[in-house]
Amino acid sequence: MAVLGHIVTEYVSSVIPVSSKTVAMKMGGDVSSATVRNIMADLEEKGFIAQPHTSAGRIPTDRGYRRYVDMLRRNLHQQKAEAERLANEYHQRVNTVKDVIEKASYLISHELHNAGLAMLPAIQNFYLKRLELVKVRAQTVMAVLVTVTNAVRNYIIELDREIDQKELERISNFLNSSFEHRLMLDIRQSLKGIISGNREEDREALSMADMALNLVDGIIRDGIENEIYIDGLDFFAEEPEFKDLDTARRMMQVFSRRSELVDLFRGELPDRGLRVYIGGENSSELLKDCSLITCGYSWEGKAVGRIGVIGPRRMDYYNALRTVSCLADIISGKLEELS
Amino acid sequence: MAVLGHIVTEYVSSVIPVSSKTVAMKMGGDVSSATVRNIMADLEEKGFIAQPHTSAGRIPTDRGYRRYVDMLRRNLHQQKAEAERLANEYHQRVNTVKDVIEKASYLISHELHNAGLAMLPAIQNFYLKRLELVKVRAQTVMAVLVTVTNAVRNYIIELDREIDQKELERISNFLNSSFEHRLMLDIRQSLKGIISGNREEDREALSMADMALNLVDGIIRDGIENEIYIDGLDFFAEEPEFKDLDTARRMMQVFSRRSELVDLFRGELPDRGLRVYIGGENSSELLKDCSLITCGYSWEGKAVGRIGVIGPRRMDYYNALRTVSCLADIISGKLEELS
DNA sequence: TTTAGCACTCAAGGATATTGAGTGCTAAAT
DNA sequence: ATTTAGCACTCAATATCCTTGAGTGCTAAA
C-alpha cells in the first residue's frame, strides 16, 4: 500500500499522472520500476488508481483517495507546535462569536489555500436569556433574542394570522419566565410536549403554547440564513483544474448558492467528528470534482456548529485534516472563554 | 456616430469583431462597406475602436463604450411597463430593509444576467430612536441601536480605556434624551461641536461628549462591514471572456474581496445619481475588464445607499442603465413605505 | 464624396510528422 | 516464486506546414 501513498502524494503536488519510475525513485531505489508496474496493475484492478490514457502514468481514483485518507487518519496526531501557532492567531481582538467564526474561515482558507467555511453556532443551541417580541405589521413579528452570553440577534417572523402586541407580550412573558437559561431546542420540545399533553382542558394555555411554538420555529427558520462565512474563493482560480471550463463553471455555482453550502453543514450538525467527502462521495452533484472536509465545534459541551474546507479532489489531505480538526478544538475553547 | 453605435451593439451581442460589411448591412444598405471602412478608419484614429489584428473587424475601446453610453444617456427614459413589472416583483413578502435590499441584488443579477450588488443603508443615515450600551468586557462595549423605523442592529465597539456600566448608562441617557429622532451623522457633528466649543468650563460634560463621540464613531465603523449583498456571481461563468484564465482569476478575486466592493460603493455614497465606470475607468486594477453601473437610492429624502451591477465591459448598457436606475427608484419608494 | 476592384495580411483550422514518456509482456536472473 | 532487464507498442502532446477566407487599405473610376 506504500505505492498508493506515493502515487497520491506525488500527484497531489505535481498534478501530472505518476509513472512507475517516479514511484520506484520515491521508494528509495530498492525496487525496480518493473516491480512497481506489477503492483500498479494490481491497484488498478482493485480500482484505486486509473490511467487517463494508455501511455500515461496513474492517477488516484475516488476510491484510491478514500483508502489513502483512511490510512492517514489512523496515524494522525495533533502536533503541539502547529496547534499553538494557530491558537496564537487568535490573540488579536476576537470579542464576539461572530469574530471567532469569521476568523476561522479566514484561517482555514489561508492555511490550506482553498475555500474555508465556517458556520455560526446554530440558533437551536443558544441558551435563552431574554426574548422581546414586537409587532411590526399585521402578520409580522420581530423577535429580539438575548442569549446567556449576551449575544443579541433579531429575527423576522411571518405568521399565518394577525396578532396584537398585548398577546405578544403575554407570550414573551410566558417564555421568559418559564424558559430562562434553557436551550432553544429544549424550549421547542417542551412547547410541543405542552401542546400534545393538553387535552382541551385549558384552551387559553393551549393557544398560547401553540403561538409560542410558531414563533420559536420562526426564529429558528429565520436564523438559518446568513449563518455561514466563506473565505478564500480566489484560491481556486490558481488551481490547475480551473482550466477546465466545466469545472470552473461548477465551482462558481457552488459558491454562488450559499444555501446549499449551509445545508451541507446543517445535515451533520449534531456531530462533533471530523468528516471527509471525496469527489463523488459528496451529496451534491456540483461538488463531484471537489473534496470537503468538515469538523464540528462545541460550546457548553454540545456540538453547535461546523467548520470546513472545500478544495479540489487533489488536495493535501494530511494538512487539511490536521488544520480543520485542530481549529475546531481551538474554536471550542475560545467559545468557552467568551461565555 | 451611428457607425459607432452599430459596432457596439453588434459586438455586445455577437462577441466577434465587427466588419465594415456587417455595419453596412445594419445601416440598411444605403451605404457601401467601403464607405463604412473610411468612417471606421476615422473612428480608429480618434481612439473609439480598435483592431485585434490586421485582418480582423473592429471592437470598441473603453473610449468607444464611453462615447456610446454618453449618447445613450441623453435619450434614456424610463418605460412604464418595465418599471411596473419590476415593482411587481416586490409584492411578495418584503418586510424589512434587509429584505428590500437583498431582493434588489437578486433582481439586478437575474434581470441583467450579471453580478448584482446592493448595499444596506449606511448607518450614518439612520435616525436614532433608542440606544442601549452594555459593557461586555473591560474595554469592549455592545451597542444596541433602534432606529425610528424599528430596525434593530447591534454593534461591538473597542475602546482605548476601561469604562464602567454606570458611565455607559449616563452616556446612553444623555444621547437618548438629547438626540432622539436625529440622524446619526448629525449626532456625530453635534458632539464634535460640543467638544470644540467647550472651553474647560465643564470638564464632566466634555469627558462625556468625548466618550460618546468615541462610541458613535465605533458604531459607524462596525456598521460598515457586511453591509453589502451580492448575487449572480455564477452568471460570469457563462460569459465568453471567462475563457481567458487571467480574466477569470481576476473576477474571482473581485468577488472574494467584499471589502473592496464595499469601498467602491461607499466612495460615492452621498450621491443619488446614476454612474457608469467602463473598464479602465474603474479605480481598482482588478476591475479593468469590467464595467460597473451604480445608482443611489434614497430614504427620507436623503441618498443613503447604492445598488449596482458588475459585468464584462461588453455589456448591454441600455438595459443595465434602465434597470439599475429604475430599481433604485422602486427601492426608494419601498423604504418610504416601511417607515 | 462615394464606391468598385484588387492586392495583401493574418488568425484559425486542418493535416501530417515527430517525439518521448510510459506501459505490458516475456524471458532470464535471483 | 519474485524480481528485473529488455523490447515492442501506444498515444497525447507538440511542432510544422498548408490552406482558407474574412477583412482591411489603397487606388482609381464614378
PDB file of C-alpha atoms in Angstrom, chain B residues 28-282:
ATOM      1  CA  GLY B  28     -29.973  49.448 -44.301  1.00  0.00           C
ATOM      2  CA  GLY B  29     -27.891  49.050 -47.416  1.00  0.00           C
ATOM      3  CA  ASP B  30     -27.779  52.722 -48.322  1.00  0.00           C
ATOM      4  CA  VAL B  31     -24.030  52.846 -47.869  1.00  0.00           C
ATOM      5  CA  SER B  32     -21.335  50.508 -49.084  1.00  0.00           C
ATOM      6  CA  SER B  33     -18.820  48.707 -46.947  1.00  0.00           C
ATOM      7  CA  ALA B  34     -16.055  50.835 -48.422  1.00  0.00           C
ATOM      8  CA  THR B  35     -17.682  53.995 -47.100  1.00  0.00           C
ATOM      9  CA  VAL B  36     -18.028  52.399 -43.721  1.00  0.00           C
ATOM     10  CA  ARG B  37     -14.380  51.463 -43.876  1.00  0.00           C
ATOM     11  CA  ASN B  38     -13.439  55.088 -44.335  1.00  0.00           C
ATOM     12  CA  ILE B  39     -15.531  56.099 -41.334  1.00  0.00           C
ATOM     13  CA  MET B  40     -14.051  53.254 -39.344  1.00  0.00           C
ATOM     14  CA  ALA B  41     -10.511  54.368 -40.128  1.00  0.00           C
ATOM     15  CA  ASP B  42     -11.560  57.727 -38.780  1.00  0.00           C
ATOM     16  CA  LEU B  43     -13.069  56.297 -35.602  1.00  0.00           C
ATOM     17  CA  GLU B  44      -9.968  54.241 -35.047  1.00  0.00           C
ATOM     18  CA  GLU B  45      -7.732  57.276 -35.353  1.00  0.00           C
ATOM     19  CA  LYS B  46      -9.840  59.019 -32.715  1.00  0.00           C
ATOM     20  CA  GLY B  47      -9.446  56.011 -30.430  1.00  0.00           C
ATOM     21  CA  PHE B  48     -13.053  54.806 -30.277  1.00  0.00           C
ATOM     22  CA  ILE B  49     -12.439  51.436 -31.860  1.00  0.00           C
ATOM     23  CA  ALA B  50      -9.522  49.076 -32.361  1.00  0.00           C
ATOM     24  CA  GLN B  51      -8.484  46.006 -34.301  1.00  0.00           C
ATOM     25  CA  PRO B  52      -7.372  42.838 -32.520  1.00  0.00           C
ATOM     26  CA  HIS B  53      -5.186  42.124 -35.558  1.00  0.00           C
ATOM     27  CA  THR B  54      -4.735  43.445 -39.067  1.00  0.00           C
ATOM     28  CA  SER B  55      -7.261  41.342 -40.894  1.00  0.00           C
ATOM     29  CA  ALA B  56      -9.956  41.405 -38.253  1.00  0.00           C
ATOM     30  CA  GLY B  57     -13.027  43.556 -37.687  1.00  0.00           C
ATOM     31  CA  ARG B  58     -13.195  46.297 -35.066  1.00  0.00           C
ATOM     32  CA  ILE B  59     -14.091  46.196 -31.383  1.00  0.00           C
ATOM     33  CA  PRO B  60     -14.964  49.195 -29.226  1.00  0.00           C
ATOM     34  CA  THR B  61     -12.325  50.606 -26.884  1.00  0.00           C
ATOM     35  CA  ASP B  62     -13.097  51.952 -23.420  1.00  0.00           C
ATOM     36  CA  ARG B  63     -13.387  55.371 -25.004  1.00  0.00           C
ATOM     37  CA  GLY B  64     -15.756  53.985 -27.612  1.00  0.00           C
ATOM     38  CA  TYR B  65     -18.038  52.480 -24.992  1.00  0.00           C
ATOM     39  CA  ARG B  66     -17.861  55.704 -23.066  1.00  0.00           C
ATOM     40  CA  ARG B  67     -18.976  57.767 -26.042  1.00  0.00           C
ATOM     41  CA  TYR B  68     -21.745  55.282 -26.731  1.00  0.00           C
ATOM     42  CA  VAL B  69     -23.008  55.354 -23.159  1.00  0.00           C
ATOM     43  CA  ASP B  70     -22.932  59.134 -23.105  1.00  0.00           C
ATOM     44  CA  MET B  71     -25.044  59.223 -26.246  1.00  0.00           C
ATOM     45  CA  LEU B  72     -27.351  56.643 -24.726  1.00  0.00           C
ATOM     46  CA  ARG B  73     -27.975  58.541 -21.543  1.00  0.00           C
ATOM     47  CA  ARG B  74     -29.176  61.574 -23.431  1.00  0.00           C
ATOM     48  CA  ASN B  75     -32.207  59.711 -24.703  1.00  0.00           C
ATOM     49  CA  LEU B  76     -32.779  57.248 -21.918  1.00  0.00           C
ATOM     50  CA  HIS B  77     -36.272  57.419 -20.498  1.00  0.00           C
ATOM     51  CA  GLN B  78     -37.970  55.022 -18.154  1.00  0.00           C
ATOM     52  CA  GLN B  79     -40.511  52.747 -19.694  1.00  0.00           C
ATOM     53  CA  LYS B  80     -43.588  52.478 -17.569  1.00  0.00           C
ATOM     54  CA  ALA B  81     -44.330  48.863 -18.419  1.00  0.00           C
ATOM     55  CA  GLU B  82     -40.838  47.855 -17.463  1.00  0.00           C
ATOM     56  CA  ALA B  83     -40.945  49.789 -14.215  1.00  0.00           C
ATOM     57  CA  GLU B  84     -44.227  48.206 -13.233  1.00  0.00           C
ATOM     58  CA  ARG B  85     -43.015  44.717 -13.971  1.00  0.00           C
ATOM     59  CA  LEU B  86     -40.044  45.237 -11.686  1.00  0.00           C
ATOM     60  CA  ALA B  87     -42.140  46.843  -8.986  1.00  0.00           C
ATOM     61  CA  ASN B  88     -44.446  43.836  -9.066  1.00  0.00           C
ATOM     62  CA  GLU B  89     -41.605  41.557  -8.111  1.00  0.00           C
ATOM     63  CA  TYR B  90     -41.709  43.292  -4.771  1.00  0.00           C
ATOM     64  CA  HIS B  91     -45.278  42.437  -3.990  1.00  0.00           C
ATOM     65  CA  GLN B  92     -44.256  39.307  -2.166  1.00  0.00           C
ATOM     66  CA  ARG B  93     -43.109  39.430   1.385  1.00  0.00           C
ATOM     67  CA  VAL B  94     -40.652  42.220   1.859  1.00  0.00           C
ATOM     68  CA  ASN B  95     -40.914  43.322   5.427  1.00  0.00           C
ATOM     69  CA  THR B  96     -37.551  44.585   6.403  1.00  0.00           C
ATOM     70  CA  VAL B  97     -34.998  46.900   4.915  1.00  0.00           C
ATOM     71  CA  LYS B  98     -32.774  43.888   4.617  1.00  0.00           C
ATOM     72  CA  ASP B  99     -35.381  42.082   2.516  1.00  0.00           C
ATOM     73  CA  VAL B 100     -35.733  45.023   0.162  1.00  0.00           C
ATOM     74  CA  ILE B 101     -32.007  45.319  -0.404  1.00  0.00           C
ATOM     75  CA  GLU B 102     -31.335  41.635  -0.662  1.00  0.00           C
ATOM     76  CA  LYS B 103     -34.078  41.272  -3.225  1.00  0.00           C
ATOM     77  CA  ALA B 104     -32.637  44.179  -5.178  1.00  0.00           C
ATOM     78  CA  SER B 105     -29.337  42.381  -5.646  1.00  0.00           C
ATOM     79  CA  TYR B 106     -31.246  39.308  -6.719  1.00  0.00           C
ATOM     80  CA  LEU B 107     -33.389  41.181  -9.225  1.00  0.00           C
ATOM     81  CA  ILE B 108     -30.493  43.060 -10.753  1.00  0.00           C
ATOM     82  CA  SER B 109     -28.494  39.930 -11.294  1.00  0.00           C
ATOM     83  CA  HIS B 110     -31.368  37.983 -12.770  1.00  0.00           C
ATOM     84  CA  GLU B 111     -32.618  40.775 -14.994  1.00  0.00           C
ATOM     85  CA  LEU B 112     -29.206  41.549 -16.407  1.00  0.00           C
ATOM     86  CA  HIS B 113     -27.508  38.185 -16.121  1.00  0.00           C
ATOM     87  CA  ASN B 114     -24.564  39.639 -14.326  1.00  0.00           C
ATOM     88  CA  ALA B 115     -23.461  40.175 -10.756  1.00  0.00           C
ATOM     89  CA  GLY B 116     -25.929  42.312  -8.818  1.00  0.00           C
ATOM     90  CA  LEU B 117     -24.791  44.387  -5.859  1.00  0.00           C
ATOM     91  CA  ALA B 118     -26.800  46.230  -3.257  1.00  0.00           C
ATOM     92  CA  MET B 119     -25.655  47.857  -0.046  1.00  0.00           C
ATOM     93  CA  LEU B 120     -27.753  48.380   3.032  1.00  0.00           C
ATOM     94  CA  PRO B 121     -28.484  51.960   4.026  1.00  0.00           C
ATOM     95  CA  ALA B 122     -25.333  53.235   5.660  1.00  0.00           C
ATOM     96  CA  ILE B 123     -25.621  53.537   9.398  1.00  0.00           C
ATOM     97  CA  GLN B 124     -24.742  57.232   9.355  1.00  0.00           C
ATOM     98  CA  ASN B 125     -28.098  57.843   7.765  1.00  0.00           C
ATOM     99  CA  PHE B 126     -30.238  56.210  10.403  1.00  0.00           C
ATOM    100  CA  TYR B 127     -32.469  58.215  12.688  1.00  0.00           C
ATOM    101  CA  LEU B 128     -31.928  57.298  16.308  1.00  0.00           C
ATOM    102  CA  LYS B 129     -34.861  56.095  18.333  1.00  0.00           C
ATOM    103  CA  ARG B 130     -33.110  54.434  21.195  1.00  0.00           C
ATOM    104  CA  LEU B 131     -29.617  53.333  22.102  1.00  0.00           C
ATOM    105  CA  GLU B 132     -28.566  50.851  24.778  1.00  0.00           C
ATOM    106  CA  LEU B 133     -24.966  50.394  25.836  1.00  0.00           C
ATOM    107  CA  VAL B 134     -23.765  47.247  27.586  1.00  0.00           C
ATOM    108  CA  LYS B 135     -20.288  46.528  28.848  1.00  0.00           C
ATOM    109  CA  VAL B 136     -19.225  43.072  27.692  1.00  0.00           C
ATOM    110  CA  ARG B 137     -15.585  43.193  28.702  1.00  0.00           C
ATOM    111  CA  ALA B 138     -13.080  45.655  30.137  1.00  0.00           C
ATOM    112  CA  GLN B 139     -12.631  47.760  27.006  1.00  0.00           C
ATOM    113  CA  THR B 140     -15.459  46.422  24.923  1.00  0.00           C
ATOM    114  CA  VAL B 141     -18.998  47.746  24.634  1.00  0.00           C
ATOM    115  CA  MET B 142     -22.013  46.357  22.849  1.00  0.00           C
ATOM    116  CA  ALA B 143     -24.409  48.930  21.453  1.00  0.00           C
ATOM    117  CA  VAL B 144     -27.985  48.031  20.558  1.00  0.00           C
ATOM    118  CA  LEU B 145     -29.465  50.634  18.291  1.00  0.00           C
ATOM    119  CA  VAL B 146     -33.128  51.007  17.455  1.00  0.00           C
ATOM    120  CA  THR B 147     -33.965  53.279  14.544  1.00  0.00           C
ATOM    121  CA  VAL B 148     -37.177  55.236  14.122  1.00  0.00           C
ATOM    122  CA  THR B 149     -38.262  52.584  11.665  1.00  0.00           C
ATOM    123  CA  ASN B 150     -37.787  49.959  14.363  1.00  0.00           C
ATOM    124  CA  ALA B 151     -34.833  48.299  12.736  1.00  0.00           C
ATOM    125  CA  VAL B 152     -32.627  46.842  15.437  1.00  0.00           C
ATOM    126  CA  ARG B 153     -28.924  46.419  14.965  1.00  0.00           C
ATOM    127  CA  ASN B 154     -26.154  45.724  17.352  1.00  0.00           C
ATOM    128  CA  TYR B 155     -22.527  46.714  17.226  1.00  0.00           C
ATOM    129  CA  ILE B 156     -19.344  45.849  19.039  1.00  0.00           C
ATOM    130  CA  ILE B 157     -17.026  48.698  19.894  1.00  0.00           C
ATOM    131  CA  GLU B 158     -13.459  48.540  21.114  1.00  0.00           C
ATOM    132  CA  LEU B 159     -12.367  51.402  23.351  1.00  0.00           C
ATOM    133  CA  ASP B 160      -8.902  52.543  24.304  1.00  0.00           C
ATOM    134  CA  ARG B 161      -9.635  52.660  28.013  1.00  0.00           C
ATOM    135  CA  GLU B 162     -11.749  50.778  30.517  1.00  0.00           C
ATOM    136  CA  ILE B 163     -15.234  52.029  31.214  1.00  0.00           C
ATOM    137  CA  ASP B 164     -17.871  51.013  33.744  1.00  0.00           C
ATOM    138  CA  GLN B 165     -21.542  50.276  33.235  1.00  0.00           C
ATOM    139  CA  LYS B 166     -22.610  53.327  35.262  1.00  0.00           C
ATOM    140  CA  GLU B 167     -20.778  55.616  32.933  1.00  0.00           C
ATOM    141  CA  LEU B 168     -22.253  53.874  29.933  1.00  0.00           C
ATOM    142  CA  GLU B 169     -25.724  54.407  31.313  1.00  0.00           C
ATOM    143  CA  ARG B 170     -25.087  58.099  31.801  1.00  0.00           C
ATOM    144  CA  ILE B 171     -23.913  58.330  28.231  1.00  0.00           C
ATOM    145  CA  SER B 172     -26.829  56.446  26.739  1.00  0.00           C
ATOM    146  CA  ASN B 173     -29.261  58.550  28.771  1.00  0.00           C
ATOM    147  CA  PHE B 174     -27.568  61.650  27.511  1.00  0.00           C
ATOM    148  CA  LEU B 175     -27.665  60.502  23.882  1.00  0.00           C
ATOM    149  CA  ASN B 176     -31.248  59.247  24.071  1.00  0.00           C
ATOM    150  CA  SER B 177     -32.591  62.394  25.641  1.00  0.00           C
ATOM    151  CA  SER B 178     -30.593  64.882  23.569  1.00  0.00           C
ATOM    152  CA  PHE B 179     -30.695  63.261  20.184  1.00  0.00           C
ATOM    153  CA  GLU B 180     -33.909  61.322  19.770  1.00  0.00           C
ATOM    154  CA  HIS B 181     -35.045  61.254  16.159  1.00  0.00           C
ATOM    155  CA  ARG B 182     -31.797  62.779  14.984  1.00  0.00           C
ATOM    156  CA  LEU B 183     -29.647  61.440  12.172  1.00  0.00           C
ATOM    157  CA  MET B 184     -26.570  59.516  13.334  1.00  0.00           C
ATOM    158  CA  LEU B 185     -24.390  61.692  11.164  1.00  0.00           C
ATOM    159  CA  ASP B 186     -25.864  64.849  12.702  1.00  0.00           C
ATOM    160  CA  ILE B 187     -25.362  63.434  16.166  1.00  0.00           C
ATOM    161  CA  ARG B 188     -21.732  62.937  15.361  1.00  0.00           C
ATOM    162  CA  GLN B 189     -21.450  66.549  14.169  1.00  0.00           C
ATOM    163  CA  SER B 190     -23.233  67.913  17.229  1.00  0.00           C
ATOM    164  CA  LEU B 191     -20.922  66.004  19.557  1.00  0.00           C
ATOM    165  CA  LYS B 192     -17.923  67.409  17.753  1.00  0.00           C
ATOM    166  CA  GLY B 193     -19.414  70.877  18.132  1.00  0.00           C
ATOM    167  CA  ILE B 194     -19.891  70.406  21.855  1.00  0.00           C
ATOM    168  CA  ILE B 195     -16.319  69.237  22.279  1.00  0.00           C
ATOM    169  CA  SER B 196     -14.686  72.033  20.336  1.00  0.00           C
ATOM    170  CA  GLY B 197     -16.987  74.735  21.735  1.00  0.00           C
ATOM    171  CA  ASN B 198     -16.362  73.723  25.322  1.00  0.00           C
ATOM    172  CA  ARG B 199     -13.524  75.697  26.982  1.00  0.00           C
ATOM    173  CA  GLU B 200     -12.689  73.630  30.041  1.00  0.00           C
ATOM    174  CA  GLU B 201     -15.609  75.165  31.891  1.00  0.00           C
ATOM    175  CA  ASP B 202     -17.322  71.835  32.364  1.00  0.00           C
ATOM    176  CA  ARG B 203     -14.857  69.004  32.395  1.00  0.00           C
ATOM    177  CA  GLU B 204     -17.541  66.487  33.271  1.00  0.00           C
ATOM    178  CA  ALA B 205     -19.641  67.245  30.185  1.00  0.00           C
ATOM    179  CA  LEU B 206     -16.575  67.381  27.986  1.00  0.00           C
ATOM    180  CA  SER B 207     -15.396  63.961  29.015  1.00  0.00           C
ATOM    181  CA  MET B 208     -18.847  62.546  28.473  1.00  0.00           C
ATOM    182  CA  ALA B 209     -19.214  64.052  24.999  1.00  0.00           C
ATOM    183  CA  ASP B 210     -15.790  62.779  24.148  1.00  0.00           C
ATOM    184  CA  MET B 211     -16.622  59.231  25.093  1.00  0.00           C
ATOM    185  CA  ALA B 212     -19.998  59.490  23.379  1.00  0.00           C
ATOM    186  CA  LEU B 213     -18.244  60.520  20.177  1.00  0.00           C
ATOM    187  CA  ASN B 214     -15.924  57.546  20.521  1.00  0.00           C
ATOM    188  CA  LEU B 215     -18.893  55.261  20.802  1.00  0.00           C
ATOM    189  CA  VAL B 216     -20.786  56.766  17.890  1.00  0.00           C
ATOM    190  CA  ASP B 217     -17.678  56.520  15.733  1.00  0.00           C
ATOM    191  CA  GLY B 218     -17.286  52.934  16.842  1.00  0.00           C
ATOM    192  CA  ILE B 219     -20.843  52.159  15.799  1.00  0.00           C
ATOM    193  CA  ILE B 220     -20.318  53.689  12.394  1.00  0.00           C
ATOM    194  CA  ARG B 221     -17.054  51.828  11.960  1.00  0.00           C
ATOM    195  CA  ASP B 222     -18.506  48.476  12.941  1.00  0.00           C
ATOM    196  CA  GLY B 223     -21.531  49.130  10.775  1.00  0.00           C
ATOM    197  CA  ILE B 224     -19.658  49.337   7.517  1.00  0.00           C
ATOM    198  CA  GLU B 225     -18.882  45.638   7.484  1.00  0.00           C
ATOM    199  CA  ASN B 226     -21.208  43.095   5.984  1.00  0.00           C
ATOM    200  CA  GLU B 227     -23.493  45.665   4.620  1.00  0.00           C
ATOM    201  CA  ILE B 228     -23.412  44.549   1.024  1.00  0.00           C
ATOM    202  CA  TYR B 229     -25.357  41.861  -0.801  1.00  0.00           C
ATOM    203  CA  ILE B 230     -24.025  40.167  -3.892  1.00  0.00           C
ATOM    204  CA  ASP B 231     -25.946  37.886  -6.183  1.00  0.00           C
ATOM    205  CA  GLY B 232     -25.469  36.189  -9.520  1.00  0.00           C
ATOM    206  CA  LEU B 233     -21.766  35.503  -9.446  1.00  0.00           C
ATOM    207  CA  ASP B 234     -22.358  32.373 -11.439  1.00  0.00           C
ATOM    208  CA  PHE B 235     -23.554  34.300 -14.469  1.00  0.00           C
ATOM    209  CA  PHE B 236     -19.969  35.243 -15.050  1.00  0.00           C
ATOM    210  CA  ALA B 237     -19.029  31.677 -15.649  1.00  0.00           C
ATOM    211  CA  GLU B 238     -21.243  31.719 -18.732  1.00  0.00           C
ATOM    212  CA  GLU B 239     -19.597  34.741 -20.295  1.00  0.00           C
ATOM    213  CA  PRO B 240     -17.117  34.012 -23.053  1.00  0.00           C
ATOM    214  CA  GLU B 241     -14.460  36.286 -21.566  1.00  0.00           C
ATOM    215  CA  PHE B 242     -14.315  33.776 -18.763  1.00  0.00           C
ATOM    216  CA  LYS B 243     -12.315  31.571 -21.087  1.00  0.00           C
ATOM    217  CA  ASP B 244      -9.361  33.826 -20.586  1.00  0.00           C
ATOM    218  CA  LEU B 245      -7.709  32.432 -17.485  1.00  0.00           C
ATOM    219  CA  ASP B 246      -6.266  35.699 -16.323  1.00  0.00           C
ATOM    220  CA  THR B 247      -9.602  37.430 -16.505  1.00  0.00           C
ATOM    221  CA  ALA B 248     -11.289  34.554 -14.702  1.00  0.00           C
ATOM    222  CA  ARG B 249      -8.733  34.757 -11.939  1.00  0.00           C
ATOM    223  CA  ARG B 250      -9.268  38.461 -11.534  1.00  0.00           C
ATOM    224  CA  MET B 251     -13.037  38.015 -11.389  1.00  0.00           C
ATOM    225  CA  MET B 252     -12.739  35.516  -8.584  1.00  0.00           C
ATOM    226  CA  GLN B 253     -10.580  37.948  -6.679  1.00  0.00           C
ATOM    227  CA  VAL B 254     -13.003  40.801  -7.124  1.00  0.00           C
ATOM    228  CA  PHE B 255     -15.802  38.881  -5.520  1.00  0.00           C
ATOM    229  CA  SER B 256     -13.612  37.357  -2.908  1.00  0.00           C
ATOM    230  CA  ARG B 257     -12.740  40.771  -1.524  1.00  0.00           C
ATOM    231  CA  ARG B 258     -16.036  42.113  -0.366  1.00  0.00           C
ATOM    232  CA  SER B 259     -14.394  44.939   1.465  1.00  0.00           C
ATOM    233  CA  GLU B 260     -13.138  46.405  -1.790  1.00  0.00           C
ATOM    234  CA  LEU B 261     -16.600  46.242  -3.275  1.00  0.00           C
ATOM    235  CA  VAL B 262     -17.978  47.978  -0.231  1.00  0.00           C
ATOM    236  CA  ASP B 263     -15.388  50.726  -0.627  1.00  0.00           C
ATOM    237  CA  LEU B 264     -16.401  51.137  -4.228  1.00  0.00           C
ATOM    238  CA  PHE B 265     -19.907  51.991  -3.128  1.00  0.00           C
ATOM    239  CA  ARG B 266     -19.040  53.977  -0.068  1.00  0.00           C
ATOM    240  CA  GLY B 267     -16.826  56.302  -2.057  1.00  0.00           C
ATOM    241  CA  GLU B 268     -19.762  57.833  -3.866  1.00  0.00           C
ATOM    242  CA  LEU B 269     -22.351  57.452  -1.169  1.00  0.00           C
ATOM    243  CA  PRO B 270     -23.909  60.879  -0.757  1.00  0.00           C
ATOM    244  CA  ASP B 271     -24.748  60.844  -4.433  1.00  0.00           C
ATOM    245  CA  ARG B 272     -28.133  59.819  -5.779  1.00  0.00           C
ATOM    246  CA  GLY B 273     -27.057  59.771  -9.415  1.00  0.00           C
ATOM    247  CA  LEU B 274     -26.524  57.032 -11.966  1.00  0.00           C
ATOM    248  CA  ARG B 275     -22.853  56.339 -12.527  1.00  0.00           C
ATOM    249  CA  VAL B 276     -21.061  54.266 -15.135  1.00  0.00           C
ATOM    250  CA  TYR B 277     -17.460  53.092 -14.983  1.00  0.00           C
ATOM    251  CA  ILE B 278     -16.119  51.365 -18.045  1.00  0.00           C
ATOM    252  CA  GLY B 279     -13.087  49.064 -17.960  1.00  0.00           C
ATOM    253  CA  GLY B 280     -10.024  51.074 -17.121  1.00  0.00           C
ATOM    254  CA  GLU B 281     -12.146  53.891 -15.732  1.00  0.00           C
ATOM    255  CA  ASN B 282     -12.575  51.821 -12.596  1.00  0.00           C
TER     256      ASN B 282
END
